[in-house]
Amino acid sequence: MRPKRSALIATHVILALATFLFLAPILYALIKSTQTLGASTSTSLAIGDQFFSNAWNAMDRFNLGRMMGNTVFVTAMVTLGKTVLSLGAATAFVYFRFRLQGLAFALVLFTLMMPTEALIRALYDLVGGLGMLNSYEGLILPFMASATGTFLFRQHFLRIPRDLVEAAQVDGVGPFRFLGTFLVPLSWNIIGASAVIDVVYMWNMYLWPRWAVTDPDVMMVQVGLVRLLSEQQVNHYGIIMAGAVITMIPPLIIFMLLQERFTRGFALSGDK
Amino acid sequence: MAQTTAQGEATATSPPPGSDQGSKPPRKRRTSAFAHTHEATFPQRGAAFWLLLPTVIILSIFLYYPMLRTFWMSLYNIRFYGQQRRFVGFDNFVRLFTDPGSFDAVVRTAVISTIVIVATISIALFLAALLNQRGIRGARIYRLLLIWPLALSTAISGIVFLVLFNPNFGMVNAVLAPFGIEPEWFRDRTLAQTVMILTLIWNRVGFNLVFYTAAYQSLPSETLEAALVDGANPWQRFRYITFHLLSPMTLFLLVTSTVFAFFDAYAVAEVFGGGPLNATSILIYEVTENAFRDDRIGLAAAQSLLLFLAVAFITVVQLRQGRKRVTYQ
């Protein structure tokens, strides 16, 4: 049954209003990013022609280009690492029986409630002791394992018919090849879903990279942009906003590429 | 018996990630989770060891060790950046609640987080409910636009809002000026907290919306159609059926939103400089100030553990509710 016409109109009005409110700050940032120094520190909402100059300034003069590269690299490595490691761990939990399996599972389960941020000082001392402050390793390694990913894949594997393992074993396929040639191709939707979560997580990360890295060559872009602002290296808001706009691009691409997979990844349910 | 299994499976099929009510539904199943020996497995146990090893190593080194270390630090008064330390037992925890400055931070964090958590979840649920009615044209486009703020990291959202609410050239005051209102957003404690809360809500609603949308797509259409036949009106259908069916997702989002409000909010606090007069200095910001600037590592550790305990408590509640929730299946 479709909703009544009046209800439909009301729905559209509310949705349009909400969409406007959610988009307004982004549109504002987009407009500001095109303005000259003078216009950017006025209430003007005129679209200027300075976007490329502002963006170039942000990327080149203030090193945000390099920092964007760092962020993309670190995000990609963590996402890849988390995916591979959790696929492996999930396989171990579902397709094997070994001693202390319950304990190992609980050990992974418990980390769901251990946010790295709460351990900041201890982690800082540890990573410092390992000589990994101001390095990519220091930004990547602590985040390589994922309880979330492990559970997601375990869940998915439990739904795959067991005949598949038996058939594989009859054909003499070992566990690693089974993972590579059977499980992975059957898991793309879940891999996509968990990749979206990982990318959002890494893109949002601020606390750890802010303290773990002071070298601008390794710094992540969110941290670099806040620094530009707080150390008042720039009072040209056009440049700051251009920097902000550029950082939106990679996650937007990921969302568009993976949105369908993401939704399907969670919608693969038994009642369909 | 067959029915029970089917139900268990259905429950297990639409888990929010990381929540684990899907991965271990009823208690009984959990204890036997590794006991279905009748199911085909690989006999090569060495392989399992290698598959699991990297995860165990990373978690032990980068989570369990710092966790224990934080517990240890919270029991000491550590001065001169580790050069001097004195065992003080639970004094740091006592200070959290007795020292006026520290206790204010606890209250502040509780208030700000509660508003952010409740608002992000209810706004996302409301929008998801609107978007998932039948016959809404352009639902996909609305959704894509609504989740756009998710592409901005929390820190950058803070920067955009700082400019948006700038009293001299910000858009908000430009709109309000004709009405004769021109608030100094960052000079007043309550106003600064309001901007912080708005920033966090704006940044996070999209995340919750994505998950609610995914949950909506796995709702059993038969149940909803049965309610329709029974003559339930849209509000009743939502209140008594959809809301219950979505409750595992809501509980999962409760945990992730709490983590967001406790920890990711740090970025906004830093952009706002924690001020004015500590108004936006939430606990995690105090943690870094104490741990890195003010040489109070023990107190910082106790503050961290308070946040950790709150997250752990909510997670446990989620897991327990997840087990005994209503499913209508």
Coordinates of C-alpha atoms in Angstrom, one line a residue:
Chain A
M1 CA 0.0 0.0 0.0
R2 CA 1.4 3.4 -0.9
P3 CA 1.1 6.3 1.5
K4 CA -1.6 8.9 1.0
R5 CA -0.8 11.8 -1.3
S6 CA -0.7 14.3 1.6
A7 CA 1.6 12.1 3.6
L8 CA 3.8 11.8 0.5
I9 CA 4.1 15.5 0.1
A10 CA 4.8 16.0 3.8
T11 CA 7.5 13.4 3.6
H12 CA 9.2 15.1 0.6
V13 CA 9.0 18.5 2.4
I14 CA 10.7 17.1 5.5
L15 CA 13.3 15.2 3.4
A16 CA 14.1 18.2 1.3
L17 CA 14.5 20.4 4.3
A18 CA 16.8 17.8 6.0
T19 CA 18.8 17.4 2.9
F20 CA 19.2 21.2 2.7
L21 CA 20.4 21.4 6.3
F22 CA 22.8 18.6 5.8
L23 CA 24.2 20.0 2.6
A24 CA 24.4 23.7 3.6
P25 CA 27.7 23.5 5.4
I26 CA 29.2 21.6 2.5
L27 CA 27.9 24.1 -0.1
Y28 CA 29.2 26.8 2.1
A29 CA 32.7 25.2 2.2
L30 CA 32.5 24.8 -1.6
I31 CA 31.6 28.4 -2.1
K32 CA 34.3 29.7 0.3
S33 CA 36.9 27.6 -1.4
T34 CA 36.4 29.5 -4.6
Q35 CA 36.8 33.0 -3.1
T36 CA 39.7 35.4 -2.8
L37 CA 41.3 36.2 0.5
G38 CA 39.2 39.3 1.0
A39 CA 35.9 37.6 0.1
S40 CA 36.7 34.5 2.2
T41 CA 36.7 36.6 5.3
S42 CA 33.5 38.4 4.6
T43 CA 29.9 37.2 4.6
S44 CA 29.9 37.1 0.8
L45 CA 28.4 34.0 -0.7
A46 CA 29.4 34.9 -4.3
I47 CA 31.1 32.1 -6.2
G48 CA 34.6 33.2 -7.0
D49 CA 37.1 31.9 -9.5
Q50 CA 40.0 31.2 -7.1
F51 CA 39.3 27.5 -6.5
F52 CA 42.3 26.1 -8.4
S53 CA 44.6 28.8 -7.1
N54 CA 43.4 28.1 -3.5
A55 CA 43.6 24.3 -4.0
W56 CA 47.1 24.6 -5.5
N57 CA 48.2 26.8 -2.6
A58 CA 46.8 24.3 -0.1
M59 CA 48.3 21.3 -1.8
D60 CA 51.7 22.7 -2.7
R61 CA 52.6 25.6 -0.4
F62 CA 51.1 24.1 2.7
N63 CA 52.0 20.6 1.9
L64 CA 48.5 19.2 2.0
G65 CA 49.1 17.3 -1.2
R66 CA 51.7 15.2 0.4
M67 CA 49.5 14.8 3.5
M68 CA 46.6 13.6 1.3
G69 CA 48.9 11.0 -0.2
N70 CA 49.8 9.9 3.3
T71 CA 46.2 9.6 4.4
V72 CA 45.2 7.7 1.3
F73 CA 48.2 5.4 1.7
V74 CA 47.7 4.7 5.4
T75 CA 43.9 4.2 4.9
A76 CA 44.5 1.8 2.0
M77 CA 47.1 -0.2 3.9
V78 CA 45.0 -0.5 7.0
T79 CA 41.9 -1.5 5.0
L80 CA 43.8 -4.1 3.1
G81 CA 45.5 -5.4 6.2
K82 CA 42.4 -5.6 8.2
T83 CA 40.6 -7.4 5.4
V84 CA 43.3 -10.0 4.9
L85 CA 43.9 -10.6 8.7
S86 CA 40.2 -10.8 9.5
L87 CA 39.5 -13.2 6.6
G88 CA 42.2 -15.4 8.0
A89 CA 41.1 -15.2 11.6
A90 CA 37.4 -15.9 10.6
T91 CA 38.6 -18.9 8.6
A92 CA 40.4 -20.2 11.6
F93 CA 37.3 -19.8 13.8
V94 CA 34.9 -21.4 11.4
Y95 CA 36.7 -24.1 9.5
F96 CA 38.9 -25.5 12.2
R97 CA 38.6 -27.0 15.7
F98 CA 41.5 -26.5 18.0
R99 CA 42.3 -26.3 21.6
L100 CA 41.7 -22.9 23.3
Q101 CA 39.5 -21.8 20.4
G102 CA 36.9 -20.4 22.7
L103 CA 39.6 -18.5 24.6
A104 CA 41.1 -17.1 21.4
F105 CA 37.6 -16.1 20.3
A106 CA 36.8 -14.3 23.5
L107 CA 40.2 -12.5 23.3
V108 CA 39.2 -11.1 19.9
L109 CA 35.6 -10.4 21.1
F110 CA 36.8 -8.4 24.0
T111 CA 38.7 -6.0 21.9
L112 CA 35.4 -4.7 20.5
M113 CA 35.1 -2.6 23.6
M114 CA 38.7 -1.4 23.6
P115 CA 39.0 1.9 21.7
T116 CA 42.6 2.7 21.0
E117 CA 42.0 6.3 21.9
A118 CA 41.4 5.3 25.6
L119 CA 44.9 3.9 25.6
I120 CA 46.6 6.9 24.1
R121 CA 49.4 7.5 26.5
A122 CA 50.3 3.8 26.9
L123 CA 50.2 3.3 23.1
Y124 CA 52.3 6.4 22.6
D125 CA 55.0 5.1 25.0
L126 CA 54.9 1.7 23.4
V127 CA 55.1 2.9 19.8
G128 CA 57.8 5.4 20.9
G129 CA 59.7 2.5 22.5
L130 CA 59.5 0.6 19.2
G131 CA 60.9 3.7 17.4
M132 CA 57.8 4.0 15.3
L133 CA 56.7 7.6 16.1
N134 CA 56.7 9.7 13.0
S135 CA 56.5 6.7 10.7
Y136 CA 53.9 5.0 8.5
E137 CA 54.3 1.8 10.6
G138 CA 53.2 3.7 13.6
L139 CA 50.1 4.8 11.9
I140 CA 49.3 1.5 10.3
L141 CA 50.3 -1.5 12.5
P142 CA 48.2 -0.7 15.6
F143 CA 45.1 -0.8 13.5
M144 CA 45.7 -3.9 11.4
A145 CA 43.6 -6.4 13.4
S146 CA 39.9 -6.0 13.5
A147 CA 37.4 -7.7 15.7
T148 CA 34.5 -6.2 13.7
G149 CA 35.9 -7.6 10.4
T150 CA 36.6 -11.0 12.0
F151 CA 32.9 -11.2 13.3
L152 CA 31.5 -10.1 10.0
F153 CA 33.4 -12.7 8.0
R154 CA 32.8 -15.4 10.6
Q155 CA 29.1 -14.6 10.4
H156 CA 29.2 -14.9 6.6
F157 CA 31.2 -18.1 6.6
L158 CA 28.7 -19.8 9.0
R159 CA 26.0 -19.2 6.3
I160 CA 28.0 -20.9 3.5
P161 CA 26.9 -24.6 3.1
R162 CA 29.3 -27.0 4.6
D163 CA 29.2 -29.3 1.6
L164 CA 31.6 -26.8 0.0
V165 CA 34.4 -27.7 2.5
E166 CA 33.8 -31.4 2.0
A167 CA 33.9 -31.1 -1.7
A168 CA 37.0 -29.0 -1.5
Q169 CA 38.7 -31.7 0.7
V170 CA 37.7 -34.5 -1.7
D171 CA 39.4 -32.5 -4.4
G172 CA 42.5 -32.2 -2.2
V173 CA 42.2 -28.4 -1.8
G174 CA 44.0 -27.2 1.3
P175 CA 42.8 -24.5 3.7
F176 CA 44.7 -21.6 2.2
R177 CA 43.6 -22.4 -1.3
F178 CA 40.1 -22.9 -0.1
L179 CA 40.2 -19.4 1.4
G180 CA 41.6 -17.9 -1.8
T181 CA 39.6 -19.6 -4.4
F182 CA 36.3 -20.3 -2.7
L183 CA 35.7 -18.1 0.3
V184 CA 37.0 -14.8 -1.0
P185 CA 34.9 -14.9 -4.2
L186 CA 31.9 -15.7 -2.1
S187 CA 32.5 -12.8 0.2
W188 CA 32.8 -9.7 -2.0
N189 CA 29.7 -8.0 -0.6
I190 CA 31.0 -8.5 3.0
I191 CA 34.5 -7.4 2.0
G192 CA 32.9 -4.3 0.5
A193 CA 30.9 -3.6 3.6
S194 CA 33.8 -4.0 5.9
A195 CA 36.0 -1.9 3.6
V196 CA 33.5 1.0 3.9
I197 CA 33.6 0.8 7.6
D198 CA 37.4 0.7 7.7
V199 CA 37.7 3.6 5.3
V200 CA 35.3 5.8 7.3
Y201 CA 37.1 4.8 10.5
M202 CA 40.5 5.7 9.2
W203 CA 39.3 8.9 7.5
N204 CA 37.8 10.0 10.8
M205 CA 40.8 9.1 12.9
Y206 CA 42.4 12.1 14.5
L207 CA 43.6 11.6 18.0
W208 CA 46.3 9.0 17.3
P209 CA 47.8 10.5 14.2
R210 CA 47.8 13.9 15.9
W211 CA 50.1 12.7 18.7
A212 CA 52.0 10.0 16.9
V213 CA 53.3 12.2 14.1
T214 CA 54.8 15.7 14.1
D215 CA 56.8 15.3 10.9
P216 CA 54.8 17.1 8.1
D217 CA 56.1 14.5 5.6
V218 CA 54.3 11.7 7.4
M219 CA 51.4 13.7 8.8
M220 CA 47.8 12.8 7.9
V221 CA 45.8 15.5 6.2
Q222 CA 43.1 16.1 8.8
V223 CA 45.9 16.8 11.3
G224 CA 47.7 19.1 8.9
L225 CA 44.6 21.1 8.1
V226 CA 43.8 21.7 11.8
R227 CA 47.4 22.8 12.3
L228 CA 47.2 25.3 9.5
L229 CA 44.2 26.8 11.2
S230 CA 45.3 26.7 14.9
E231 CA 48.9 27.8 14.3
Q232 CA 47.4 30.6 12.1
Q233 CA 49.8 29.9 9.3
V234 CA 47.0 30.9 7.0
N235 CA 44.3 33.5 7.4
H236 CA 43.0 32.9 3.9
Y237 CA 39.8 30.8 4.5
G238 CA 39.6 30.2 0.8
I239 CA 42.7 28.0 1.1
I240 CA 41.5 26.3 4.2
M241 CA 38.2 25.5 2.7
A242 CA 39.8 24.3 -0.5
G243 CA 41.9 21.9 1.6
A244 CA 38.7 20.7 3.3
V245 CA 36.9 20.2 0.0
I246 CA 39.8 18.2 -1.5
T247 CA 39.8 15.8 1.5
M248 CA 36.2 14.9 0.7
I249 CA 37.0 13.5 -2.7
P250 CA 38.5 10.0 -1.9
P251 CA 35.8 9.0 0.6
L252 CA 33.1 10.1 -1.9
I253 CA 34.6 8.0 -4.6
I254 CA 34.6 5.0 -2.2
F255 CA 31.0 5.6 -1.1
M256 CA 29.8 5.7 -4.7
L257 CA 31.8 2.6 -5.7
L258 CA 30.9 0.6 -2.6
Q259 CA 27.4 1.8 -1.5
E260 CA 25.5 -0.9 -3.3
R261 CA 27.8 -3.6 -2.1
F262 CA 27.7 -2.2 1.4
T263 CA 23.9 -2.3 1.6
R264 CA 23.8 -5.7 0.0
G265 CA 26.5 -6.9 2.4
F266 CA 24.1 -6.5 5.3
A267 CA 21.0 -7.3 3.5
L268 CA 22.0 -10.9 2.6
S269 CA 19.6 -12.3 5.0
G270 CA 17.8 -15.6 5.4
D271 CA 14.3 -14.2 4.8
K272 CA 15.0 -13.3 1.2
Chain B
M1 CA 13.4 -28.1 16.7
A2 CA 13.7 -27.3 13.0
Q3 CA 11.9 -24.1 13.8
T4 CA 14.3 -23.1 16.5
T5 CA 17.2 -23.6 14.2
A6 CA 15.6 -21.6 11.5
Q7 CA 15.0 -18.8 13.9
G8 CA 18.6 -19.0 15.1
E9 CA 19.8 -18.7 11.6
A10 CA 17.5 -15.8 10.8
T11 CA 18.8 -14.0 13.8
A12 CA 22.3 -14.7 12.7
T13 CA 21.9 -13.4 9.2
S14 CA 21.4 -9.7 9.6
P15 CA 24.0 -8.7 12.2
P16 CA 25.3 -5.2 12.4
P17 CA 29.0 -5.5 12.0
G18 CA 30.9 -5.7 15.1
S19 CA 27.9 -6.1 17.2
D20 CA 27.8 -9.6 17.9
Q21 CA 24.3 -10.5 18.6
G22 CA 24.3 -12.1 15.2
S23 CA 27.5 -14.0 15.8
K24 CA 26.4 -15.6 19.0
P25 CA 22.7 -15.5 19.4
P26 CA 21.3 -17.5 22.4
R27 CA 23.6 -18.3 25.2
K28 CA 23.1 -22.0 24.6
R29 CA 24.4 -21.7 21.1
R30 CA 27.4 -19.7 22.2
T31 CA 28.9 -22.3 24.5
S32 CA 28.4 -24.9 21.8
A33 CA 29.7 -22.6 19.1
F34 CA 32.8 -24.6 18.6
A35 CA 31.3 -28.0 19.3
H36 CA 29.6 -28.9 16.1
T37 CA 32.2 -31.5 15.4
H38 CA 29.8 -33.1 13.0
E39 CA 30.4 -30.2 10.7
A40 CA 33.2 -30.5 8.1
T41 CA 36.4 -28.8 9.1
F42 CA 40.0 -29.0 8.0
P43 CA 42.2 -31.3 10.0
Q44 CA 45.4 -29.3 9.4
R45 CA 45.6 -27.5 12.7
G46 CA 48.9 -25.8 11.9
A47 CA 47.1 -23.8 9.2
A48 CA 44.6 -22.4 11.8
F49 CA 47.6 -21.3 13.9
W50 CA 49.1 -19.3 11.0
L51 CA 45.7 -17.8 10.0
L52 CA 45.1 -16.6 13.5
L53 CA 48.6 -15.6 14.5
P54 CA 48.8 -12.1 12.9
T55 CA 45.5 -11.0 14.5
V56 CA 46.5 -12.3 18.0
I57 CA 49.9 -10.7 17.8
I58 CA 48.6 -7.3 16.7
L59 CA 45.8 -7.3 19.3
S60 CA 48.2 -8.4 22.1
I61 CA 50.8 -5.9 21.4
F62 CA 48.7 -2.9 20.4
L63 CA 45.6 -3.3 22.5
Y64 CA 46.1 -5.7 25.4
Y65 CA 49.5 -4.5 26.5
P66 CA 48.6 -0.8 26.4
M67 CA 45.4 -1.7 28.2
L68 CA 47.3 -3.4 31.1
R69 CA 49.8 -0.6 31.1
T70 CA 47.0 2.0 31.4
F71 CA 45.6 0.1 34.4
W72 CA 49.0 0.1 36.0
M73 CA 49.5 3.8 35.3
S74 CA 46.2 4.7 36.9
L75 CA 47.4 3.4 40.2
Y76 CA 50.4 5.7 40.3
N77 CA 51.1 9.3 40.7
I78 CA 53.6 9.8 37.8
R79 CA 55.5 13.1 37.7
F80 CA 58.3 14.6 35.6
Y81 CA 57.3 12.5 32.6
G82 CA 57.9 9.2 34.2
Q83 CA 61.0 10.1 36.1
Q84 CA 59.2 9.9 39.4
R85 CA 56.3 7.7 40.5
R86 CA 54.5 6.9 43.6
F87 CA 51.9 4.2 44.2
V88 CA 48.6 5.9 45.2
G89 CA 46.1 3.0 44.8
F90 CA 42.7 4.3 43.7
D91 CA 43.5 8.0 44.5
N92 CA 43.3 9.0 40.9
F93 CA 39.9 7.6 40.5
V94 CA 38.7 9.3 43.7
R95 CA 40.1 12.5 42.3
L96 CA 38.0 12.1 39.2
F97 CA 34.8 12.5 41.3
T98 CA 36.0 14.8 44.2
D99 CA 38.3 17.3 42.5
P100 CA 35.9 20.0 41.2
G101 CA 37.7 20.5 37.9
S102 CA 37.8 16.8 37.1
F103 CA 34.3 16.2 38.1
D104 CA 33.0 19.0 35.9
A105 CA 34.7 17.4 33.0
V106 CA 32.9 14.1 33.8
V107 CA 29.5 15.8 34.0
R108 CA 30.2 17.9 30.8
T109 CA 31.2 14.8 28.9
A110 CA 28.1 12.9 30.1
V111 CA 25.8 15.7 29.0
I112 CA 27.3 16.4 25.6
S113 CA 27.6 12.7 24.8
T114 CA 24.1 11.9 25.8
I115 CA 22.7 14.6 23.6
V116 CA 24.8 13.6 20.7
I117 CA 24.0 9.9 21.0
V118 CA 20.3 10.3 21.4
A119 CA 20.1 12.9 18.6
T120 CA 22.2 11.1 16.0
I121 CA 20.3 7.8 16.5
S122 CA 16.8 9.3 16.5
I123 CA 17.4 11.6 13.6
A124 CA 18.9 8.8 11.6
L125 CA 16.0 6.5 12.5
F126 CA 13.4 9.1 11.6
L127 CA 15.1 9.8 8.2
A128 CA 15.5 6.1 7.5
A129 CA 11.8 5.5 8.3
L130 CA 10.8 8.3 5.8
L131 CA 13.1 7.1 3.1
N132 CA 12.0 3.5 3.4
Q133 CA 8.3 4.0 2.9
R134 CA 7.1 2.7 -0.4
G135 CA 6.7 5.0 -3.3
I136 CA 9.2 7.7 -2.2
R137 CA 10.6 8.9 -5.5
G138 CA 14.3 9.9 -5.3
A139 CA 14.9 8.1 -2.0
R140 CA 18.3 7.0 -3.3
I141 CA 19.3 10.6 -4.2
Y142 CA 18.1 11.9 -0.8
R143 CA 20.1 9.2 0.9
L144 CA 23.3 9.9 -1.1
L145 CA 23.0 13.6 -0.3
L146 CA 22.2 13.0 3.4
I147 CA 25.3 10.8 3.9
W148 CA 27.6 13.3 2.3
P149 CA 28.8 14.8 5.6
L150 CA 30.3 11.4 6.4
A151 CA 33.0 12.2 3.7
L152 CA 34.3 14.9 6.0
S153 CA 36.4 13.7 8.8
T154 CA 35.3 14.9 12.2
A155 CA 38.2 17.3 12.5
I156 CA 37.4 18.9 9.2
S157 CA 33.7 19.2 10.1
G158 CA 34.9 21.1 13.2
I159 CA 36.8 23.5 10.9
V160 CA 33.8 24.1 8.6
F161 CA 31.6 24.8 11.6
L162 CA 34.1 27.1 13.1
V163 CA 34.0 29.2 10.0
L164 CA 30.2 28.8 9.6
F165 CA 29.6 30.1 13.2
N166 CA 32.4 32.8 13.0
P167 CA 30.8 35.9 14.6
N168 CA 32.4 38.3 12.0
F169 CA 32.0 36.6 8.7
G170 CA 30.2 33.3 9.4
M171 CA 27.1 32.4 7.5
V172 CA 25.0 31.7 10.6
N173 CA 25.3 35.2 12.0
A174 CA 24.8 36.7 8.5
V175 CA 21.4 34.9 8.5
L176 CA 20.6 35.9 12.0
A177 CA 21.7 39.5 11.8
P178 CA 18.6 40.9 10.2
F179 CA 16.7 39.6 13.2
G180 CA 19.0 41.5 15.5
I181 CA 20.6 38.4 16.9
E182 CA 24.4 38.2 16.6
P183 CA 25.6 35.7 19.2
E184 CA 29.3 35.4 20.0
W185 CA 29.3 31.6 19.6
F186 CA 32.7 30.9 20.9
R187 CA 32.7 33.3 23.9
D188 CA 29.8 31.8 25.7
R189 CA 30.1 28.4 27.2
T190 CA 26.6 27.1 26.4
L191 CA 26.7 28.5 22.9
A192 CA 30.1 26.9 22.2
Q193 CA 28.9 23.5 23.5
T194 CA 25.8 23.9 21.3
V195 CA 28.0 24.4 18.2
M196 CA 30.1 21.4 19.2
I197 CA 27.0 19.2 19.6
L198 CA 25.6 20.4 16.2
T199 CA 28.9 19.7 14.5
L200 CA 29.0 16.1 15.9
I201 CA 25.4 15.4 15.1
W202 CA 25.8 16.8 11.6
N203 CA 28.9 14.7 11.0
R204 CA 27.5 11.4 12.3
V205 CA 23.8 11.1 11.3
G206 CA 24.9 9.8 7.9
F207 CA 26.7 6.9 9.4
N208 CA 23.7 5.8 11.4
L209 CA 21.5 6.3 8.4
V210 CA 23.6 4.0 6.3
F211 CA 23.3 1.2 8.9
Y212 CA 19.6 1.7 9.4
T213 CA 19.0 1.6 5.7
A214 CA 20.9 -1.7 5.5
A215 CA 18.8 -3.0 8.4
Y216 CA 15.6 -1.9 6.7
Q217 CA 16.5 -3.9 3.6
S218 CA 16.6 -7.1 5.6
L219 CA 13.3 -6.6 7.4
P220 CA 11.0 -9.6 6.8
S221 CA 8.3 -8.2 4.4
E222 CA 5.9 -10.9 5.5
T223 CA 5.6 -9.6 9.0
L224 CA 5.0 -6.1 7.8
E225 CA 2.4 -7.3 5.3
A226 CA 0.6 -9.3 7.9
A227 CA 0.4 -6.2 10.1
L228 CA -1.0 -4.3 7.1
V229 CA -3.7 -7.0 6.7
D230 CA -4.5 -6.6 10.4
G231 CA -5.2 -3.0 9.8
A232 CA -2.3 -1.4 11.7
N233 CA -1.8 2.2 10.7
P234 CA 1.7 3.4 9.7
W235 CA 2.6 4.7 13.1
Q236 CA 1.5 1.5 14.8
R237 CA 3.4 -0.6 12.2
F238 CA 6.5 1.5 13.0
R239 CA 6.1 1.6 16.8
Y240 CA 5.2 -2.0 17.4
I241 CA 6.9 -3.8 14.6
T242 CA 9.6 -2.0 12.7
F243 CA 11.1 -0.4 15.8
H244 CA 11.4 -3.8 17.5
L245 CA 12.8 -5.5 14.4
L246 CA 15.4 -2.7 14.2
S247 CA 16.3 -2.9 17.9
P248 CA 19.5 -4.9 17.4
M249 CA 20.7 -2.3 15.0
T250 CA 19.7 0.5 17.4
L251 CA 21.7 -1.2 20.1
F252 CA 24.7 -1.6 17.9
L253 CA 24.5 2.0 16.9
L254 CA 24.2 3.0 20.5
V255 CA 27.7 1.4 21.1
T256 CA 29.3 3.0 18.0
S257 CA 27.7 6.4 18.7
T258 CA 29.0 6.3 22.3
V259 CA 32.5 5.6 21.0
F260 CA 32.1 8.5 18.5
A261 CA 30.8 10.9 21.2
F262 CA 33.6 9.9 23.7
F263 CA 36.5 9.7 21.4
D264 CA 36.0 11.0 17.8
A265 CA 34.6 14.2 19.4
Y266 CA 38.2 14.9 20.4
A267 CA 38.9 16.4 17.0
V268 CA 36.1 19.0 17.4
A269 CA 37.3 19.8 21.0
E270 CA 40.7 20.5 19.7
V271 CA 39.6 22.7 16.8
F272 CA 37.6 24.7 19.4
G273 CA 40.6 24.7 21.7
G274 CA 38.6 23.1 24.5
G275 CA 37.2 26.5 25.4
P276 CA 35.8 28.9 26.3
L277 CA 36.6 28.2 29.9
N278 CA 36.9 24.5 29.3
A279 CA 33.3 24.4 27.9
T280 CA 34.2 22.1 25.1
S281 CA 37.0 20.3 27.0
I282 CA 35.4 16.8 27.2
L283 CA 37.1 14.0 29.0
I284 CA 39.2 12.6 26.2
Y285 CA 40.6 16.1 25.6
E286 CA 41.4 16.3 29.3
V287 CA 43.1 13.0 29.0
T288 CA 45.5 14.3 26.4
E289 CA 46.1 17.5 28.2
N290 CA 46.9 15.6 31.4
A291 CA 49.0 12.9 29.6
F292 CA 51.0 15.1 27.3
R293 CA 51.0 18.7 28.6
D294 CA 50.2 18.9 32.3
D295 CA 52.4 16.0 33.5
R296 CA 49.5 14.1 35.2
I297 CA 49.8 10.7 33.5
G298 CA 48.1 8.8 36.4
L299 CA 45.1 11.0 36.4
A300 CA 44.9 10.8 32.6
A301 CA 45.0 7.0 32.8
A302 CA 42.1 7.0 35.3
Q303 CA 40.1 9.3 33.0
S304 CA 40.8 6.9 30.1
L305 CA 39.6 4.0 32.1
L306 CA 36.4 5.7 33.1
L307 CA 35.6 6.2 29.4
F308 CA 36.6 2.6 28.7
L309 CA 34.4 1.3 31.5
A310 CA 31.4 3.3 30.1
V311 CA 31.9 1.8 26.6
A312 CA 32.3 -1.7 28.1
F313 CA 29.2 -1.3 30.1
I314 CA 27.1 -0.3 27.1
T315 CA 28.6 -3.0 25.0
V316 CA 27.7 -5.6 27.6
V317 CA 24.2 -4.3 27.8
Q318 CA 24.0 -4.5 24.0
L319 CA 25.1 -8.1 23.9
R320 CA 22.7 -9.1 26.6
Q321 CA 19.8 -7.4 25.0
G322 CA 20.8 -8.8 21.7
R323 CA 20.3 -12.3 23.1
K324 CA 16.8 -11.9 24.5
R325 CA 15.4 -9.4 22.1
V326 CA 12.0 -9.7 20.5
T327 CA 12.2 -10.9 16.9
Y328 CA 8.6 -11.5 15.8
Q329 CA 9.8 -14.3 13.6

